[in-house]
Each structure stands twice: as structure tokens, then as C-alpha cells.
Coordinates of C-alpha atoms in Angstrom, one line a residue:
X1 CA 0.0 0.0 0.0
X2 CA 1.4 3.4 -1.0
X3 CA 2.5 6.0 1.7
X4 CA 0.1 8.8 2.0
X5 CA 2.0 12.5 1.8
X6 CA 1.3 14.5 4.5
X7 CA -0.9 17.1 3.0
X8 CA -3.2 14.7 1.1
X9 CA -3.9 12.8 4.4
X10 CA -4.4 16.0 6.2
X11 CA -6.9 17.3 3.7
X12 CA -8.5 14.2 3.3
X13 CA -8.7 14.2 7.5
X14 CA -10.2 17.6 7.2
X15 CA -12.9 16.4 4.5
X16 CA -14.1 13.9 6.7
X17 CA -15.2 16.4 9.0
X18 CA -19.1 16.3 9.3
X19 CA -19.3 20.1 10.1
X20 CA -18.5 22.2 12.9
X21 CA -20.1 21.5 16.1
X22 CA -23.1 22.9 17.3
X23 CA -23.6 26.2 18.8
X24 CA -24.1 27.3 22.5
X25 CA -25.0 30.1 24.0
X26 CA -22.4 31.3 27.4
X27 CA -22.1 34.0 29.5
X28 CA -19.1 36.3 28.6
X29 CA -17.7 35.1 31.9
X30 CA -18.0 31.6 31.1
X31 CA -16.2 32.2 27.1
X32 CA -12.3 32.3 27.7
X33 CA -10.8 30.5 25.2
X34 CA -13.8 29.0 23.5
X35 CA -14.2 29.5 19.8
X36 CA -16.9 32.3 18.2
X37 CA -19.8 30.7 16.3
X38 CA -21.2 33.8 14.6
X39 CA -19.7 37.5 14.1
X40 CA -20.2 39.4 16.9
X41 CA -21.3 43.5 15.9
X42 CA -21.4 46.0 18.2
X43 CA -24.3 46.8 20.7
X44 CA -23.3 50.1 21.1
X45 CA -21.2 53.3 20.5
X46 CA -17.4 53.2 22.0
X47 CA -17.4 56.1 23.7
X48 CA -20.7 57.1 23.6
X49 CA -19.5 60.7 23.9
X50 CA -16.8 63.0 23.4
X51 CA -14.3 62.6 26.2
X52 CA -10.7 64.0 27.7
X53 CA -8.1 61.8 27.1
X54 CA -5.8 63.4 30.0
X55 CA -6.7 65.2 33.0
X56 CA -6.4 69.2 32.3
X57 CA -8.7 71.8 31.4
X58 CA -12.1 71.8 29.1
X59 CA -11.4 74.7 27.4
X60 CA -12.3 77.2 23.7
X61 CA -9.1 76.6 21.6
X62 CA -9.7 80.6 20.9
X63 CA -8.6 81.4 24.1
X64 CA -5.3 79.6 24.5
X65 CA -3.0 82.2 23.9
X66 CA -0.2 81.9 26.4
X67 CA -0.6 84.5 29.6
X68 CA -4.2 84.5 28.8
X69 CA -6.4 84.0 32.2
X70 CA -8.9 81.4 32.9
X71 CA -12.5 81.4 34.9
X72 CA -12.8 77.9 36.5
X73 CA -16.7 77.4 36.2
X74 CA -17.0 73.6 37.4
X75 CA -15.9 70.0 37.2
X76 CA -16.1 66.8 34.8
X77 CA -15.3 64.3 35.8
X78 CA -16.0 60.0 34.6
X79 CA -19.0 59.5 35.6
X80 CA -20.1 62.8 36.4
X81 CA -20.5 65.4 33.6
X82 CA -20.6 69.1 33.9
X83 CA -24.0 70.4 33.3
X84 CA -23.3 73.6 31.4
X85 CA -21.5 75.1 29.1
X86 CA -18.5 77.3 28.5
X87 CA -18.5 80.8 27.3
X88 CA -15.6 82.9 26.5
X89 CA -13.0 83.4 29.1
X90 CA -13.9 80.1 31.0
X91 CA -12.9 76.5 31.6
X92 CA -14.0 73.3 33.0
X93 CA -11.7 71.1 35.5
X94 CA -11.6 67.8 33.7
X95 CA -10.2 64.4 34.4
X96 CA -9.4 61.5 32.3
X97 CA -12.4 59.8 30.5
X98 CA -15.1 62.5 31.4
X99 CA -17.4 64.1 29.0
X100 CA -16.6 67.3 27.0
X101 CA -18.5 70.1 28.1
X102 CA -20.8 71.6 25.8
X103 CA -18.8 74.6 24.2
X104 CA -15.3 73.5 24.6
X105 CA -13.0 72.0 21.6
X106 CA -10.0 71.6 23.4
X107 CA -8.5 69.9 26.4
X108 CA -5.6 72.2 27.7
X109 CA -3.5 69.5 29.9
X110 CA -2.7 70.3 33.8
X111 CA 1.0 70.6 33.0
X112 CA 0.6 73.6 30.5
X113 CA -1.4 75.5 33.2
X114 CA -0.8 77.9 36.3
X115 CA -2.5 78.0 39.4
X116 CA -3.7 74.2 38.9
X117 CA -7.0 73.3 41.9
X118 CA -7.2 77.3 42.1
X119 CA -10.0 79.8 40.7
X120 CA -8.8 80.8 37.9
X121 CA -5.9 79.4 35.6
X122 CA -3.2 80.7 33.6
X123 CA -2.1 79.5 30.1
X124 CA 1.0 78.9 30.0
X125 CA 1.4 77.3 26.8
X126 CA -1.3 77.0 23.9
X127 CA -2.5 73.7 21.9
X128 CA -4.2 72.7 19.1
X129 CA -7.8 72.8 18.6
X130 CA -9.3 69.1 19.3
X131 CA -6.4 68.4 21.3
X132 CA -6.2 65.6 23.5
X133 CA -10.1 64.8 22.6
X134 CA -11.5 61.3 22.2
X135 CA -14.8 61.7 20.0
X136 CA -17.5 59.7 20.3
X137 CA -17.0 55.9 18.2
X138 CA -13.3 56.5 18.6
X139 CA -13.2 52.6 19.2
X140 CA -16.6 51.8 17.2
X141 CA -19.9 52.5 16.4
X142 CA -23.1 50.6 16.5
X143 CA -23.3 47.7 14.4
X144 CA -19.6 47.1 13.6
X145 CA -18.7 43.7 13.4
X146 CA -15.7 43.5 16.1
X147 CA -15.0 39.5 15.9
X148 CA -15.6 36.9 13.2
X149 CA -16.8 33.5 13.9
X150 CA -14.1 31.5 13.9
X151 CA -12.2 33.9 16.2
X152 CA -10.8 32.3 19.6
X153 CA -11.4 34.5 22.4
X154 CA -8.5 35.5 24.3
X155 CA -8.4 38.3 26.8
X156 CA -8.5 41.1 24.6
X157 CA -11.5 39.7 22.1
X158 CA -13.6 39.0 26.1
X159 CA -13.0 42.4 26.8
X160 CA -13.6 44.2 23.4
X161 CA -17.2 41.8 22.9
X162 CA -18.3 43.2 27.0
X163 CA -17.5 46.9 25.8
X164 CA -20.0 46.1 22.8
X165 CA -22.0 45.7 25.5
X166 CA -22.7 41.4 25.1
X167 CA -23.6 39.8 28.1
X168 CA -23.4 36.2 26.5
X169 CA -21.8 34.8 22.9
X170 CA -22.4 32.3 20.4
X171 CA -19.8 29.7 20.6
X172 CA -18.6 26.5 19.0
X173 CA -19.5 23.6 21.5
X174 CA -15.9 22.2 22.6
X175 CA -15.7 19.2 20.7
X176 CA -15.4 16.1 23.1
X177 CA -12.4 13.9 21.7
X178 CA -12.0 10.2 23.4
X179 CA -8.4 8.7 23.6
X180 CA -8.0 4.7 23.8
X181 CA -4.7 3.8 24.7
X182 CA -4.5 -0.1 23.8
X183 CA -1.8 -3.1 24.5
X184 CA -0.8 -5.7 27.2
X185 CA 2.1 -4.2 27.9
X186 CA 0.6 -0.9 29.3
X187 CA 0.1 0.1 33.0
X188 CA -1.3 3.3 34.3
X189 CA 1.1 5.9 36.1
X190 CA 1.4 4.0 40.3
X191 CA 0.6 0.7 39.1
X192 CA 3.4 -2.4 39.6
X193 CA 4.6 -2.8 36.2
X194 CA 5.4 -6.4 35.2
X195 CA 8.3 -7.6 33.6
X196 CA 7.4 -7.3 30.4
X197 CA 4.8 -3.6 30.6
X198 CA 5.5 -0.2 30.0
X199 CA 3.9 3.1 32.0
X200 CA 1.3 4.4 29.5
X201 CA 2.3 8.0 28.6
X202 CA 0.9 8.7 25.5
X203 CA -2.9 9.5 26.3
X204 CA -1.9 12.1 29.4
X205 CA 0.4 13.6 26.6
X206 CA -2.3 13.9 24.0
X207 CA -5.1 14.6 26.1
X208 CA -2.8 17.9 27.2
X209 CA -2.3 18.5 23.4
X210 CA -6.5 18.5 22.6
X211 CA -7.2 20.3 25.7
X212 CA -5.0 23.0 24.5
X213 CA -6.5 23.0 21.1
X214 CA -9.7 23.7 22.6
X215 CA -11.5 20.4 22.7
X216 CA -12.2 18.0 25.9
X217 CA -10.6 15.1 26.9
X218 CA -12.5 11.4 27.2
X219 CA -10.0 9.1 28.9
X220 CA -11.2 5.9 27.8
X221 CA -8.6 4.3 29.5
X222 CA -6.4 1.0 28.3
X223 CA -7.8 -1.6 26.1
X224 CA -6.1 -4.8 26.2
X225 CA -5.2 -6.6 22.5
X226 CA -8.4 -8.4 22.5
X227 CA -11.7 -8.0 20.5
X228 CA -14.5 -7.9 23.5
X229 CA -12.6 -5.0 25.2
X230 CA -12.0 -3.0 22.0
X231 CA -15.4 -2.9 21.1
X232 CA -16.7 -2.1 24.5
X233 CA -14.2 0.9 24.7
X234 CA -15.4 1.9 21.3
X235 CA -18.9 1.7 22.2
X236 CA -18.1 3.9 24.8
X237 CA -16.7 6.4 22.7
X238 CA -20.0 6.5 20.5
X239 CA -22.0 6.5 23.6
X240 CA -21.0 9.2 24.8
X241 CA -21.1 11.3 21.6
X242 CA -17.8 11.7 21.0
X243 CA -16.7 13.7 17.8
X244 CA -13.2 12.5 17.6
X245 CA -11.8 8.5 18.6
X246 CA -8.3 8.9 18.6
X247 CA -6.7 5.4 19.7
X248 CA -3.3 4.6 21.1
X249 CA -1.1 1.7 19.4
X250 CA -2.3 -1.2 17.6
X251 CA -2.4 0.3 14.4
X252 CA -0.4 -1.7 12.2
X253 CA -0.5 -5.2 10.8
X254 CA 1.5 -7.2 13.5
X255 CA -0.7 -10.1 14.8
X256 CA -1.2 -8.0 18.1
X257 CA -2.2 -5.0 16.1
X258 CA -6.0 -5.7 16.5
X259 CA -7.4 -1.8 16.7
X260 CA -7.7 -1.4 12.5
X261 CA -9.8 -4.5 12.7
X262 CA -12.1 -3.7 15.8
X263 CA -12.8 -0.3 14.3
X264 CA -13.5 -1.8 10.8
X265 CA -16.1 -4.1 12.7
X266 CA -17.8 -1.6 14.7
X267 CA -18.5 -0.3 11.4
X268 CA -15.5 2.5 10.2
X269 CA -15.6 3.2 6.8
X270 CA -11.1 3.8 6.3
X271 CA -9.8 7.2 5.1
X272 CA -6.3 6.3 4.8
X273 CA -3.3 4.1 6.1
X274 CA 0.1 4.4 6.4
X275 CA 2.1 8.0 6.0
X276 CA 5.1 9.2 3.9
X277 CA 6.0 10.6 7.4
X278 CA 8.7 9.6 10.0
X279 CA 7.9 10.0 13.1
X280 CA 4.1 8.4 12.4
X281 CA 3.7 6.2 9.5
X282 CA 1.4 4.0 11.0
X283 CA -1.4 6.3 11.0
X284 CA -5.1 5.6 9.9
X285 CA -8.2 7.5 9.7
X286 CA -11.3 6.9 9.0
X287 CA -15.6 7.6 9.6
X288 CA -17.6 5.3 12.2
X289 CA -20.9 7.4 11.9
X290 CA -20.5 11.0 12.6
X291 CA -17.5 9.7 14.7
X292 CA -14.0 10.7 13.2
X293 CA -11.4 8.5 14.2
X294 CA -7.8 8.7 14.3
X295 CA -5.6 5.6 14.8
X296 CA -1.7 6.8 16.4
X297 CA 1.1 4.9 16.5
X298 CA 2.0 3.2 19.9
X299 CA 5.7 5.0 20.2
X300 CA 5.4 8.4 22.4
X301 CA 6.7 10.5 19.8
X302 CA 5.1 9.3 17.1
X303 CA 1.5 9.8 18.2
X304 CA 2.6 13.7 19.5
X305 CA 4.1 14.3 16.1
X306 CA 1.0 13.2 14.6
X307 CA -1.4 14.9 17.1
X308 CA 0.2 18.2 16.2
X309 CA 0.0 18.1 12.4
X310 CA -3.5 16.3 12.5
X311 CA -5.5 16.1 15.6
X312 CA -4.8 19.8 16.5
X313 CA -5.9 20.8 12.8
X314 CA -9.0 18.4 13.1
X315 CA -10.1 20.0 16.2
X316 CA -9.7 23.4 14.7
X317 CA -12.7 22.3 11.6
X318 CA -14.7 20.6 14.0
X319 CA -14.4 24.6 16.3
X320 CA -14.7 26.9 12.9
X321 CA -11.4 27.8 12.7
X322 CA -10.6 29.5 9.7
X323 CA -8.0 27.3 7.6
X324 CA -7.2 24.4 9.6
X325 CA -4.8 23.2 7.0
X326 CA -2.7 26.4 7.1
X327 CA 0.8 25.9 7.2
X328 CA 1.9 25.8 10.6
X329 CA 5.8 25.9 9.9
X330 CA 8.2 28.8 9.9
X331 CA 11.4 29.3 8.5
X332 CA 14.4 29.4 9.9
X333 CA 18.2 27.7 8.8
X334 CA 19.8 24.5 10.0
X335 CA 22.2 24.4 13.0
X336 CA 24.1 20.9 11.7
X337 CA 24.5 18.7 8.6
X338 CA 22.1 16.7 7.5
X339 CA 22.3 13.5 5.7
X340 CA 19.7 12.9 2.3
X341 CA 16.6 11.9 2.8
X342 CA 14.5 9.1 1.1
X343 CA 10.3 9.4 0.4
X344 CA 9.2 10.1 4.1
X345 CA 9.2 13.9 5.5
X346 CA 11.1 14.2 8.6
X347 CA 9.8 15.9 11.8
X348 CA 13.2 16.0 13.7
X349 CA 12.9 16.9 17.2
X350 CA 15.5 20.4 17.5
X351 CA 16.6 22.9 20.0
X352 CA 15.6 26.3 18.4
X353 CA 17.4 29.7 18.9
X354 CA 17.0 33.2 17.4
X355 CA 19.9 34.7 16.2
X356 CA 21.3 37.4 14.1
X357 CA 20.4 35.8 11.1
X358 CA 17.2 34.2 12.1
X359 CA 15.7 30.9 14.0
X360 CA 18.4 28.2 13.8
X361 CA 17.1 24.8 14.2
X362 CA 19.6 22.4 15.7
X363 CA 18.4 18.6 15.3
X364 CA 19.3 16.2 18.4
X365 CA 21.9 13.3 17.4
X366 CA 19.6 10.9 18.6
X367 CA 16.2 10.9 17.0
X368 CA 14.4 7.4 18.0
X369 CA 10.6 7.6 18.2
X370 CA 10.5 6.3 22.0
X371 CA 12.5 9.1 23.1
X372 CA 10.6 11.0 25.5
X373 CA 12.9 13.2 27.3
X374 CA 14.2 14.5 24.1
X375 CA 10.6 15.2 22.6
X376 CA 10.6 17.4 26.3
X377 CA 13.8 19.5 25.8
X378 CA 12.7 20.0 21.9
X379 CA 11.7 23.6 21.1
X380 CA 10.7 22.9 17.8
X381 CA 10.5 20.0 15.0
X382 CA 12.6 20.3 12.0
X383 CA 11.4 19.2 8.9
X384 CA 13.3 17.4 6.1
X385 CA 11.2 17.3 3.2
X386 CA 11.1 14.0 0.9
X387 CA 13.9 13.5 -1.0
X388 CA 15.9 16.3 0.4
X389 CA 18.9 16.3 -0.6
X390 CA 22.2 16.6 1.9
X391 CA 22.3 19.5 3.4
X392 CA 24.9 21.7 5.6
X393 CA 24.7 23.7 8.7
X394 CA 23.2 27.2 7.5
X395 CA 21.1 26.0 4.7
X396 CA 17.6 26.8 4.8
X397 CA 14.8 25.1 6.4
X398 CA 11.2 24.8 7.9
X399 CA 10.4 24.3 11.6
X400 CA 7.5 23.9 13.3
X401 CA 7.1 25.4 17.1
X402 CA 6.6 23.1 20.0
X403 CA 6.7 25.7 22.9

């Protein structure tokens, strides 16, 4: 069976996607991080009035001449607006963020006037009309459109949507993503490992990786390499309406790789098999219902590699994320020599620093799939495209970021 390139499995991954997930309505409070299902427009005018931008004087830019003396008439201040208005000869105390009086253009700032808290005030030096004025829809106006579905909302989108006066947003429902770790050799984190088992690491790793992307987590737990407790795991997954089955080993052809088969009888129709990829060939996809699932390969480092360059992007269609197949690398220049490569892509695990001349990538020695200490120091993975040829310390390359 032919290896599948990376970005025909990731855009036939990203085909399979039934649709985004529903809608819910949340309290602002209650929206951090989640995912905007609609545009949000504005609810109101930001400010709603003219305002000072520093504390000073509301005054007529006509009368600014330096030496000329000031009448104090009142006070504005946020929250408490001057009732009248200003004639010639006069001004109005004003603080940050309060309303321009009628009959003033012009804030004259506290540091270019004399006798500051007194009376009466002296100019001491002059500005320009409108100065130091914020007008009313500085920020926006009624019925702008502020965010655009698809828009993650991080501090700065929460607090421009409660400005715009939202109490509550339409967002994407997190999509709930199961994650079946599966083999006779695993034990969970405090149990006695046998002689012959290994801790199971790879689901707390992944299940980090999809609650970061934005989705929830469904431990499923382990499923030994047996039919009856393969299907029952699966069945859990589709009980509980998950969007996503991502398992955990088992996906190749050994006689103990059972997971392609149990799927296949719980009815999966198979996307694909086997990627031009290293870390990750063993890789499947495919549809069980409006289930997606997403078989990783057993070794640590593999199924990470993999969960970045297809689970995160899954997640991100199944959330409304604009262009889940973007191109997540960056450029940057090698920090060794590197040996041709033959028809799988690399994803090298790399130490990344900025330099003068840009991000060098530095690839470890040491590059076996099992390696999970290394995957933890690595800033970055380097990638070696198919068929690269050799290449020397300095030459250009592609990395993608890690942390």
C-alpha cells in the first residue's frame, strides 16, 4: 500500500469532517478560550460621547493664547459630567475619560497651566484645537462587526465583545475527543509494572495536546489486545457522543495489532493508512458514523508528532477555525548537517534559537521515536522534506514550534 503524503492525508482528514459543532450560547464570563460561532457586531457606540483623554482643562481653543487667564466654572469628571457650558473666558476642571462640556473643543493639559486646583488658571502654553479629545465611536460604532466567527477568544476579544455591550456569545461547543490507549504491555502511572509492561504515557500527553486546542478530553482508558474489550471501549466512545476516537497503538499489521480490525467491525468506513511521514507512518483514519477516528502509532513520539500536524488541525474544523490546513511551519536555517533523505518527511525533534540571522534549528543526534525526554527538551521540529537532498549547517529550512 502506498505512503500517504502529509498534506493529502491531512486534507482528506479535514474532508471527513461532518461540520462544525453545534452552537451554544455562554455567559461572557463563562467564554475564555472558546471559539466564536457567529460574528459578533457592536451593541453600542465606543465612547458614547466625546471625552478628555488626559486630566487638564475643558477649554475654547480661541482662548489659548499663552498668559491668557482662565474662569474655573466647574468640574467633569468620569462619571459625572458638567451640566453647562462654556462661554468665552472660561474652563472646566476635567479628568481622564469624562465628557466634553458643551462649548469646549479643546482639552488644555494640567502641565501647560498655572495655578492648577485654584480659581482661575493661567495659560502657560497653547495647543491645538481638538487636542487631546477622544470623540464619540473612537473605538466603534453601533453595528460594527468587532470578531468573526471562527475567532478564539483570548483576553483582549472578552473584553472588546463586554464593551460592545454582550452579556453572552455564540460559541462552537468544545468538541469532546475520546483517547483509547490499547496493548498488554501498558500500565497506568502508580501501578506495579510487570516484567514485560511499559507506564502508559501517551494519552496524558495527548489529552494535554486536545485540551489545548480547545476540545475535551475522554480518557477511555487501556484496552487490552483483544476483541470484546476493543469494542466495549469503542462503544463507549459513541456512547458518549464523541466527535473524535483517537486510539493509542495497535495500528499496524502485526498479529497483536488488532485496533484497524475492531474499528473496521464496529463499522468504520477507512480514510487512509500508512504516512510518507517519520515519526508516524502508522497512521489511519477513518468515519464510524458522525464519529471521526484517528488511529496513532503506539511509540510516544510518534503519536505527538502526529497529534500536532493532524488532531490539532482536526479539532480546529470541527471549532470553525478559519483554515485548519494552514501551514503551521516557519522558516528558519539549520544548525548541523544533514544527511539525504529518502520518500518520508522528517519531523526532527531540534533545539531552536533566534539569532542574528534568524531561528536556527539544531536537530538532536539521537532521533528514535521512543525518546521521551528528548521530545521534552525540543523547542521545535525540523522538517526534512522527501527526497531532500544533503544539506549543511546554515542552509535553509522549515520548523515547526513546539513551545
Amino acid at each position: 500500500m502506498a505512503l500517504t503524503p502529509v498534506p493529502v492525508a491531512l486534507e482528506a482528514l479535514l474532508d471527513s469532517v461532518p461540520g462544525p459543532t453545534p452552537i451554544e450560547m455562554l455567559p461572557l464570563a463563562q467564554c475564555a478560550w472558546r471559539v466564536l460561532a457567529r460574528d459578533v457586531a457592536a451593541l453600542r457606540t465606543q465612547p458614547p460621547f466625546a471625552n478628555s483623554a488626559m486630566d487638564g482643562y475643558a477649554v475654547r481653543a480661541d482662548d489659548l493664547a499663552p498668559g491668557t487667564a482662565l474662569r474655573v466654572i466647574g468640574e467633569s469628571a468620569a462619571g459625572r459630567s458638567f451640566g453647562g457650558a462654556l462661554s468665552v473666558g472660561e474652563a472646566v476642571r476635567i479628568f481622564t475619560g469624562a465628557p466634553i462640556p458643551d462649548g469646549a473643543d479643546t482639552i488644555l493639559i494640567q502641565e501647560n497651566a498655572d495655578g492648577v486646583g485654584q480659581a482661575e488658571i493661567r495659560v502657560r502654553e497653547g495647543v491645538a484645537k481638538g487636542k487631546f479629545i477622544r470623540k464619540a465611536g473612537l473605538d466603534f460604532s453601533m453595528g460594527d462587526v468587532l470578531l468573526p466567527a471562527g475567532r478564539t477568544l483570548d483576553s483582549a476579544a472578552l473584553g472588546l465583545a463586554a464593551a460592545a455591550g454582550h452579556p453572552v456569545l455564540p460559541v462552537r461547543r468544545k468538541p469532546l475527543v475520546a483517547i483509547l490507549a490499547t496493548g498488554d504491555e501498558l500500565v497506568s502511572p502508580g501501578e506495579t509494572v510487570g516484567p514485560d509492561q511499559i507506564v502508559a504515557s501517551n494519552s496524558f500527553s495527548l489529552a494535554a495536546l486536545v485540551e489545548q486546542a480547545g476540545a475535551t478530553a475522554l480518557d477511555l482508558g487501556i484496552a487490552r489486545d483483544n476483541h470484546p474489550d476493543l469494542a466495549a471501549r469503542i462503544a463507549r466512545a459513541q456512547a458518549a457522543g464523541a466527535d473524535v476516537l483517537v486510539t493509542l497503538g495497535g495500528a499496524s499489521v502485526g498479529a497483536h495489532d488488532l485496533v484497524q480490525e475492531a474499528l473496521t467491525r464496529a463499522g468504520m468506513a477507512l480514510g487512509f493508512w500508512k504516512i510518507a511521514m517519520r515519526p508516524g507512518k502508522p497512521m489511519m483514519t477513518g468515519r464510524l458514523g458522525a464519529m471521526v477516528a484517528v488511529g496513532l502509532p503506539g511509540n510516544p513520539v510518534s503519536s505527538i508528532v502526529c497529534g500536532h500536524l493532524f488532531v490539532v488541525p482536526l479539532i480546529e474544523a470541527l471549532l470553525g477555525i478559519p483554515s485548519p490546513q494552514r501551514d503551521r511551519s516557519e522558516p528558519g536555517f539549520l544548525g548541523r548537517d544533514m544527511p539525504d533523505n529518502d520518500e518520508r518527511e522528517d519531523y526532527l525533534r531540534s533545539d531552536l534559537v533566534l539569532t542574528e540571522e534568524g531561528w536556527q534549528a539544531t536537530p538532536f543526534e539521537r532521533q528514535d521515536s521512543s525518546m521521551l525526554g528528548l521530545l521534552a527538551r525540543a523547542q521545535a521540529l525540523a522538517i526534512r522534506p522527501v527526497f531532500a537532498p544533503a544539506a549543511r549547517k546554515g542552509d535553509p529550512c522549515r520548523f515547526i514550534r513546539l513551545r
